[in-house]
Short mmCIF file of C-alpha atoms and ligand atoms in Angstrom, two decimals:
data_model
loop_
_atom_site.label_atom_id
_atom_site.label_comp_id
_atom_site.label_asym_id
_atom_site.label_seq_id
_atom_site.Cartn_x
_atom_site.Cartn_y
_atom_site.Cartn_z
CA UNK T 1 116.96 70.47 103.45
CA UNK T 2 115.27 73.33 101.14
CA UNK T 3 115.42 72.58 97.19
CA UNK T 4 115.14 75.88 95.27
CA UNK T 5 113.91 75.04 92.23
CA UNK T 6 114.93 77.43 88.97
CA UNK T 7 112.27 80.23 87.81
CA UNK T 8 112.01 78.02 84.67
CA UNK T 9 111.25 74.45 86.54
CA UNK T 10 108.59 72.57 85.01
CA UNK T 11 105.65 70.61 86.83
CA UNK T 12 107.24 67.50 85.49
CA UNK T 13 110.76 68.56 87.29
CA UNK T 14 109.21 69.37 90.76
CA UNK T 15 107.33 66.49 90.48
CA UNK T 16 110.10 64.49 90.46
CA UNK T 17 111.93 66.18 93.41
CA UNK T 18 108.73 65.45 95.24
CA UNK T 19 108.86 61.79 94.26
CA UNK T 20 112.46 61.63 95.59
CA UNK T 21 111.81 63.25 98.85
CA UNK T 22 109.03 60.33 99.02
CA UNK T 23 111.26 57.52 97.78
CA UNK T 24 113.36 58.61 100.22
CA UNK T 25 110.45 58.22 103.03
CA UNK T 26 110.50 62.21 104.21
CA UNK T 27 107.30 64.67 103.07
CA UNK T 28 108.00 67.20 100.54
CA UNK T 29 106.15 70.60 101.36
CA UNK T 30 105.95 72.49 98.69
CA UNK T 31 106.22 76.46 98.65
CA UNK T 32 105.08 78.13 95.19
CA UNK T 33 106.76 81.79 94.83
CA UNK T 34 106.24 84.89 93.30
CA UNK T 35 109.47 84.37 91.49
CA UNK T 36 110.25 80.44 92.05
CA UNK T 37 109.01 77.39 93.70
CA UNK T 38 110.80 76.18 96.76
CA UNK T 39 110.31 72.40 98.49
CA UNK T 40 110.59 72.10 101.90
CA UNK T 41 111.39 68.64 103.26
CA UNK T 42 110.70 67.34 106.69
CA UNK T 43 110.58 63.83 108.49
CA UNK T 44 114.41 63.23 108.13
CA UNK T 45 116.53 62.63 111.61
CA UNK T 46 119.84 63.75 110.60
CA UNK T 47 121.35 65.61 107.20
CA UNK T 48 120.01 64.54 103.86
CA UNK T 49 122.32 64.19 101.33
CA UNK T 50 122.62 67.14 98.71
CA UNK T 51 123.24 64.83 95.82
CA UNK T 52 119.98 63.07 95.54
CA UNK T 53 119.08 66.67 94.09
CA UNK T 54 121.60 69.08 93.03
CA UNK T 55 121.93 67.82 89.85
CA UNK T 56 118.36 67.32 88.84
CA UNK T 57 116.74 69.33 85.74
CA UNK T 58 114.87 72.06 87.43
CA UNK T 59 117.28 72.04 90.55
CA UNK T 60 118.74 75.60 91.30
CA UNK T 61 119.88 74.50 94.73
CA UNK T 62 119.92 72.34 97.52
CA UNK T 63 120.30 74.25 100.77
CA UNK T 64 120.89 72.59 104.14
CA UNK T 65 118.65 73.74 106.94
CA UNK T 66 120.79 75.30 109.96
CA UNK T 67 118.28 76.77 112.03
CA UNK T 68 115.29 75.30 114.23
CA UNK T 69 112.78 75.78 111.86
CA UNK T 70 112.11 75.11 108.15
CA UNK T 71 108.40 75.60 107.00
CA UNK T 72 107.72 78.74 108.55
CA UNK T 73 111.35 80.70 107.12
CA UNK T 74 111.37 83.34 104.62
CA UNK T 75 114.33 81.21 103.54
CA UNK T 76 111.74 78.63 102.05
CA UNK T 77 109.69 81.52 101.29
CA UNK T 78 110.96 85.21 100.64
CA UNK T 79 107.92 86.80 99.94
CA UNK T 80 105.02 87.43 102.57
CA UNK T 81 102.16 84.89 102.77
CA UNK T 82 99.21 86.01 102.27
CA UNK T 83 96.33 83.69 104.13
CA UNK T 84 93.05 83.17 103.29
CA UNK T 85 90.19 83.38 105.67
CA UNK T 86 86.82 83.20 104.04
CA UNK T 87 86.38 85.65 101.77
CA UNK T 88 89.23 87.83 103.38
CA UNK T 89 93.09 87.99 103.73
CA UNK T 90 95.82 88.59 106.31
CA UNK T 91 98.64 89.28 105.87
CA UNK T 92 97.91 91.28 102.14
CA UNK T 93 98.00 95.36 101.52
CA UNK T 94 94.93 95.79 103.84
CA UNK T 95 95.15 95.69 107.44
CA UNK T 96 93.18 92.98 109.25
CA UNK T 97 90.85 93.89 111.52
CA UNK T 98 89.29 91.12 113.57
CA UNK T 99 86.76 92.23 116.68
CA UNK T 100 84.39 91.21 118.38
CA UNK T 101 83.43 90.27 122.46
CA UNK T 102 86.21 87.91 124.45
CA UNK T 103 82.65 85.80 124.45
CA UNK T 104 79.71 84.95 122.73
CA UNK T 105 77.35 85.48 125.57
CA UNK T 106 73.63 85.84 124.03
CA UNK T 107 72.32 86.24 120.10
CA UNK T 108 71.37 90.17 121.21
CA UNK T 109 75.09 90.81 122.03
CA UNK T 110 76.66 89.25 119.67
CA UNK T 111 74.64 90.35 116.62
CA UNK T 112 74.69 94.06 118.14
CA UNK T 113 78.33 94.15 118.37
CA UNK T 114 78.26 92.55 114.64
CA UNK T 115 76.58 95.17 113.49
CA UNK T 116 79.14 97.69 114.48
CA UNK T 117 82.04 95.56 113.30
CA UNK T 118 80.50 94.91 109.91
CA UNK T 119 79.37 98.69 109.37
CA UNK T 120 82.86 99.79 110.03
CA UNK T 121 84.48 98.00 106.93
CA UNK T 122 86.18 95.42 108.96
CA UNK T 123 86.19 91.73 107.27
CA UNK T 124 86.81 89.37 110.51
CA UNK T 125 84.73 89.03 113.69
CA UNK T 126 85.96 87.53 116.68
CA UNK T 127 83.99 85.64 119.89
CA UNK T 128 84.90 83.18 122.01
CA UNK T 129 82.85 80.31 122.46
CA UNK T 130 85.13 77.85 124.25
CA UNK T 131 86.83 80.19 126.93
CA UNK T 132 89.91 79.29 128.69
CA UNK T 133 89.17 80.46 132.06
CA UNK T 134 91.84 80.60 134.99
CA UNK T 135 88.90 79.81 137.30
CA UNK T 136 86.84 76.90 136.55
CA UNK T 137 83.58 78.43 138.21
CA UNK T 138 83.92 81.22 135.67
CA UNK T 139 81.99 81.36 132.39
CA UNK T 140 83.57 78.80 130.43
CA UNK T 141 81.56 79.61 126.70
CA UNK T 142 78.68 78.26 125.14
CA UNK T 143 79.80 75.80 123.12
CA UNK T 144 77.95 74.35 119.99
CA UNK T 145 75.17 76.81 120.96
CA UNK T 146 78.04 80.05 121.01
CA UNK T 147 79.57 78.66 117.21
CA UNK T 148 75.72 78.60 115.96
CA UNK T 149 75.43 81.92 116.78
CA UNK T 150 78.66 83.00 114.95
CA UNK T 151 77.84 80.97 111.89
CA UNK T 152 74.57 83.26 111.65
CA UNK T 153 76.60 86.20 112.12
CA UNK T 154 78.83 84.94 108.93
CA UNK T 155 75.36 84.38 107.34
CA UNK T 156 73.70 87.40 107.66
CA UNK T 157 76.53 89.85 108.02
CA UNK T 158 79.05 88.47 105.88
CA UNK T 159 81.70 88.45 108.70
CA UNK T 160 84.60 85.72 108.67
CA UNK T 161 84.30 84.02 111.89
CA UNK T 162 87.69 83.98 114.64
CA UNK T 163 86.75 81.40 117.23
CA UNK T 164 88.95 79.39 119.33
CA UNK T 165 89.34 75.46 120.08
CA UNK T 166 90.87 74.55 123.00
CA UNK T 167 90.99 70.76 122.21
CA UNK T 168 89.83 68.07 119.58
CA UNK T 169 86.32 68.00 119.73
CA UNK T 170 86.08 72.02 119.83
CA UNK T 171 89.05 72.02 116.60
CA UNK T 172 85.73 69.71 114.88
CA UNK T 173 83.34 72.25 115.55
CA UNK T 174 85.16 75.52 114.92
CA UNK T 175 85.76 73.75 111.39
CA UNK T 176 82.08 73.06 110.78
CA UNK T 177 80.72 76.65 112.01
CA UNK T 178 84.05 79.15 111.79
CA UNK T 179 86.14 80.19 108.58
CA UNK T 180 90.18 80.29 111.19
CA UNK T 181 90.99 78.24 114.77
CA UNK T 182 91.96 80.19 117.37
CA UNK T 183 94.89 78.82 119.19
CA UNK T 184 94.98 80.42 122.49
CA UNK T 185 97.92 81.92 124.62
CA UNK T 186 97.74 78.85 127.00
CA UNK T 187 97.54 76.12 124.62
CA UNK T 188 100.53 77.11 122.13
CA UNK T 189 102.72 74.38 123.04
CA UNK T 190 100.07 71.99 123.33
CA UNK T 191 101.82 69.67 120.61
CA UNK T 192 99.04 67.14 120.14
CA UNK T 193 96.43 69.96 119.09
CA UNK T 194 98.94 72.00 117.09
CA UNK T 195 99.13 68.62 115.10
CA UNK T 196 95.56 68.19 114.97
CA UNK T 197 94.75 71.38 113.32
CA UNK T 198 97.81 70.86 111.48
CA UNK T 199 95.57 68.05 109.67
CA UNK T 200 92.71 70.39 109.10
CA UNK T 201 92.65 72.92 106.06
CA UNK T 202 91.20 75.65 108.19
CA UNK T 203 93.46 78.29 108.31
CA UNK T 204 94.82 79.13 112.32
CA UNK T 205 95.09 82.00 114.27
CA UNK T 206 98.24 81.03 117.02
CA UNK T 207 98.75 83.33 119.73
CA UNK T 208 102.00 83.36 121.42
CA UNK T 209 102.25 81.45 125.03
CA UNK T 210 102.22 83.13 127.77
CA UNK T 211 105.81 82.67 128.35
CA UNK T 212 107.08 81.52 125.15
CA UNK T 213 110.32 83.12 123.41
CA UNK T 214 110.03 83.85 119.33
CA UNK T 215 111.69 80.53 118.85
CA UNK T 216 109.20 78.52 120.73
CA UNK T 217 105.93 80.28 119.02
CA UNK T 218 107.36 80.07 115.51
CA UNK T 219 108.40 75.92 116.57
CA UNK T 220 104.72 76.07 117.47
CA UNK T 221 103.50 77.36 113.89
CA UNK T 222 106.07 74.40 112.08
CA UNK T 223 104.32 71.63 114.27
CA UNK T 224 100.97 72.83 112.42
CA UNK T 225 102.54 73.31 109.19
CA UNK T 226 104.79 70.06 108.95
CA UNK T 227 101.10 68.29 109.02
CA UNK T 228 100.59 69.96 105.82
CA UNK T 229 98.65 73.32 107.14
CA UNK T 230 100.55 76.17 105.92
CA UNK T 231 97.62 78.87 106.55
CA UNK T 232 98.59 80.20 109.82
CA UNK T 233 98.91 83.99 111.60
CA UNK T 234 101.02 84.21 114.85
CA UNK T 235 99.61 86.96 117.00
CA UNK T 236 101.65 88.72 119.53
CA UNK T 237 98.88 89.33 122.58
CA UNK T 238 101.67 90.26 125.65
CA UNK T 239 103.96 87.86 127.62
CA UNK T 240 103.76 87.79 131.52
CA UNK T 241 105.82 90.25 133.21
CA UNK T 242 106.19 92.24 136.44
CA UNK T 243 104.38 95.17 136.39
CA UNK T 244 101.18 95.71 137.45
CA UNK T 245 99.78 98.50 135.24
CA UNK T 246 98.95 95.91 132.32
CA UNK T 247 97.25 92.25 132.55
CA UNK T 248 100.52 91.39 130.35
CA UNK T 249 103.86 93.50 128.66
CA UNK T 250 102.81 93.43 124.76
CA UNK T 251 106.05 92.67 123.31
CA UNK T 252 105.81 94.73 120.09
CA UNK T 253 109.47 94.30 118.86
CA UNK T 254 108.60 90.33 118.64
CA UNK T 255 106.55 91.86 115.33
CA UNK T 256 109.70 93.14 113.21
CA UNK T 257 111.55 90.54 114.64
CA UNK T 258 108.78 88.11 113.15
CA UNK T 259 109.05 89.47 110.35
CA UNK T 260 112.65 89.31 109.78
CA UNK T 261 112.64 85.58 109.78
CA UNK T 262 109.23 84.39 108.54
CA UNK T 263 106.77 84.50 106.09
CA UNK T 264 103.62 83.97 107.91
CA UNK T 265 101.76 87.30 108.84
CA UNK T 266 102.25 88.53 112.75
CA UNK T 267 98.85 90.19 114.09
CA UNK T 268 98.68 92.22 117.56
CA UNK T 269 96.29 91.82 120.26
CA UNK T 270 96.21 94.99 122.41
CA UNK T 271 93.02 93.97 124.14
CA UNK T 272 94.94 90.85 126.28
CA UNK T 273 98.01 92.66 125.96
CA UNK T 274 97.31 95.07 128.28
CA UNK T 275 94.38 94.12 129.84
CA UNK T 276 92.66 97.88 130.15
CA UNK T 277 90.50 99.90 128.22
CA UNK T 278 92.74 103.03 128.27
CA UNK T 279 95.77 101.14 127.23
CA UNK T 280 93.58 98.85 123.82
CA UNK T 281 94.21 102.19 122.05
CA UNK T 282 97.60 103.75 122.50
CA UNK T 283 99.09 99.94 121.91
CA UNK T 284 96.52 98.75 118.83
CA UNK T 285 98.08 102.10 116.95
CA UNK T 286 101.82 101.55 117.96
CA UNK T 287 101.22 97.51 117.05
CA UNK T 288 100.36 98.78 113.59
CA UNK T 289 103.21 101.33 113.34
CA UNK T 290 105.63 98.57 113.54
CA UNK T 291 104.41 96.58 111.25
CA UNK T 292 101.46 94.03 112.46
CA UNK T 293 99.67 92.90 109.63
CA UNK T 294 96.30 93.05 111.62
CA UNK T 295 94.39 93.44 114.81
CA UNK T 296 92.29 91.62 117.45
CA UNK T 297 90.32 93.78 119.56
CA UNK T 298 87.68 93.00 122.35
CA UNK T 299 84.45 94.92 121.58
CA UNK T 300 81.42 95.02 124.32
CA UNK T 301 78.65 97.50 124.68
CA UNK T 302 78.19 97.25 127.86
CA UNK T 303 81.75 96.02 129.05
CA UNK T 304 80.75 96.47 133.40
CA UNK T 305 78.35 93.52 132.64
CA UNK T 306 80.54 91.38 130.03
CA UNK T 307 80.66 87.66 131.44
CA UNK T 308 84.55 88.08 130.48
CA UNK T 309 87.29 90.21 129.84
CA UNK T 310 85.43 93.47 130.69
CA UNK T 311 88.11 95.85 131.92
CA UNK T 312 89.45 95.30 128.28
CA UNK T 313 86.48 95.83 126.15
CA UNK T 314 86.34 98.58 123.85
CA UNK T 315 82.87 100.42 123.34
CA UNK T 316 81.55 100.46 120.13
CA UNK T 317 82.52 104.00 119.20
CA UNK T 318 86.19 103.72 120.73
CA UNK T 319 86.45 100.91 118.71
CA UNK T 320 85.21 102.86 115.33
CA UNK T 321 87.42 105.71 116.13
CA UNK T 322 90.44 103.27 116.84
CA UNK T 323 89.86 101.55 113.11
CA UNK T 324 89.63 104.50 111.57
CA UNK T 325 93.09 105.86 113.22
CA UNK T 326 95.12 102.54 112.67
CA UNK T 327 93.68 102.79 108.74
CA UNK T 328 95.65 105.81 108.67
CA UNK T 329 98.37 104.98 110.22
CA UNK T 330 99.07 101.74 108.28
CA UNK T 331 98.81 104.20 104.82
CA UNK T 332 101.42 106.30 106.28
CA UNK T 333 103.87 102.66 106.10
CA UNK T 334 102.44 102.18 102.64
CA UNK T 335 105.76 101.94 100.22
CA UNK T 336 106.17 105.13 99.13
CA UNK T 337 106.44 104.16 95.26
CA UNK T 338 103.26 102.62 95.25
CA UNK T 339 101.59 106.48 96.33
CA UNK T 340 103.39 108.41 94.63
CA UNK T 341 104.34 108.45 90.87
CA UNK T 342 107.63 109.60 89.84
C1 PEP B 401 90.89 85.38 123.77
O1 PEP B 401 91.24 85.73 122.63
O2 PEP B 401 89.77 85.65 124.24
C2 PEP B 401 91.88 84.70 124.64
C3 PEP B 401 91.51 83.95 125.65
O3 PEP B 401 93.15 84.98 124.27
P1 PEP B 401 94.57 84.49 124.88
O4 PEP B 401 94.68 83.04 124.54
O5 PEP B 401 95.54 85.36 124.18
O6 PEP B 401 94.53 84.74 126.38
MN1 MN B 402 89.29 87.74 126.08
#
């Protein structure tokens, strides 16, 4: 069920629908709008019945919920969300650009690749400091030592920190050193640490599983989001396939078909989506001509000695002359009544 409350509710009438949906034992979620304020209620088996609110003051409507999901639909929400990260935004007028190395690996890495990423405008930095490795007698991260690290990068660069969690204890730490949880590819439908982070106010970066259909990742973002987290970005990094030219088939029509149905910005990651350095490019500037809010892109110096994800790595100056191309591109999609004057 989805109340729509008029444009001219009070705080006193949606406070009342949201003592209702409590009375009633189900959590109200509530959805402020540019143009009205819409409640979202979950926690209820079968249909709830319309007339415990279509004829409150305040009510416009009372709209039964037909598809799988409720918290993440632009029916609950027309407009775009716009999350916070630190002292940035995804999902607003500017694209996001969030790069960095797959791993933080040493201080003298990390802070030279920082230095790039901060010089060329960009807001977010990315690093990995719990790594999901296929192997498990590959690097596996750094741990506490990797987050310290990024929180000095924050510190001295100003950089909003991108770092995943791959379980409890690492969701803890990301929320006492990073400013957004990574939720990798392999752990989307892990349902107990979608809820967990669901219970944090950290916003959440959720990448799509490896196999997983647009139904499944945006299921994935309501498990976080019916725990009260509403700050989350689905990222589209490629879905496993059968060629052999790429790591993985990035899947760009998943982005306008994201953003036909929800509200949450969609981000690309053409560094796992293909897997190789030639490919990061062409992909990262067709990701943002269909419409990605955003970016996350692997940056290395030295990418033949990374400890992971090499072959994907951009070099510092591909990776400044890549930002400065998907900049323009993105203006090009700019609304054409907000550049020009008639
Ligand atoms: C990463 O971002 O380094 C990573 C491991 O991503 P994914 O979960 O998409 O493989
Ligand atoms: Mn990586």
């Amino acid at each position: 069920m989805l109340i729509v409350m008029k444009p001219t509710a009070t705080e006193a009438e949606i406070d009342r629908v949201l003592e209702i949906v409590e009375t009633l034992g189900f959590r109200p979620h509530i959805m402020p709008g540019a143009s009205r304020t819409a409640i979202g209620i979950t926690g209820n088996r079968g249909a709830v019945d319309r007339a415990h609110f279509e004829n409150l003051p305040g009510v416009s409507d009372a709209i039964r919920v037909t598809k799988p999901y409720k918290l993440v639909s632009k029916d609950l929400r027309p407009e775009r969300s716009v999350i916070k990260v630190g002292n940035g935004e995804i999902g607003g007028d500017e694209l996001a650009m969030i790069a960095g190395p797959c791993a933080v690996e040493n201080p003298d890495q990390v802070f030279e690749i920082a230095q790039v990423v901060a010089a060329s405008g960009a807001k977010f930095f990315r690093g990995g400091a719990f790594k999901p490795r296929t192997s498990p007698y590959a690097f596996q991260g750094k741990g506490e030592e990797g987050l310290k690290i990024l929180a000095e990068v924050r510190d001295q660069f100003g950089l909003n920190i991108v770092t995943e969690a791959m379980d409890e204890h690492g969701v803890d730490m990301v929320n006492k050193y990073g400013d957004c949880i990574q939720i990798g590819a392999r752990n989307m439908q892990n349902f107990s640490l979608l809820k967990y982070v669901g219970k944090t106010r950290m916003p959440v970066l959720l990448k799509r599983g490896l196999s997983a259909t647009l139904d499944e990742l945006l299921l994935a973002a309501e498990y976080i989001m019916a725990e009260g987290n509403y700050d989350v970005i689905l990222c589209e990094r490629g879905i496993r396939s059968f060629g052999s030219h790429a790591r993985n088939t990035l899947d760009l029509s998943v982005v306008p078909a994201l953003h036909k149905i929800t509200h949450l910005p969609v981000i690309v990651d053409p560094s796992h989506g293909t897997g190789r350095n030639y490919l990061v490019d062409p992909l990262a500037r067709a990701g943002i001509a269909v419409g990605a809010d955003g970016l996350i892109i692997e940056v290395h110096p030295c990418p033949e000695e990374a400890l992971c994800d090499g072959a994907q790595a951009l070099l510092p100056n591909q990776y400044l002359e890549l930002y400065e191309q998907v900049k323009a591109i993105r203006k090009v999609l700019t609304p054409v009544a907000e550049t020009v004057s008639v």
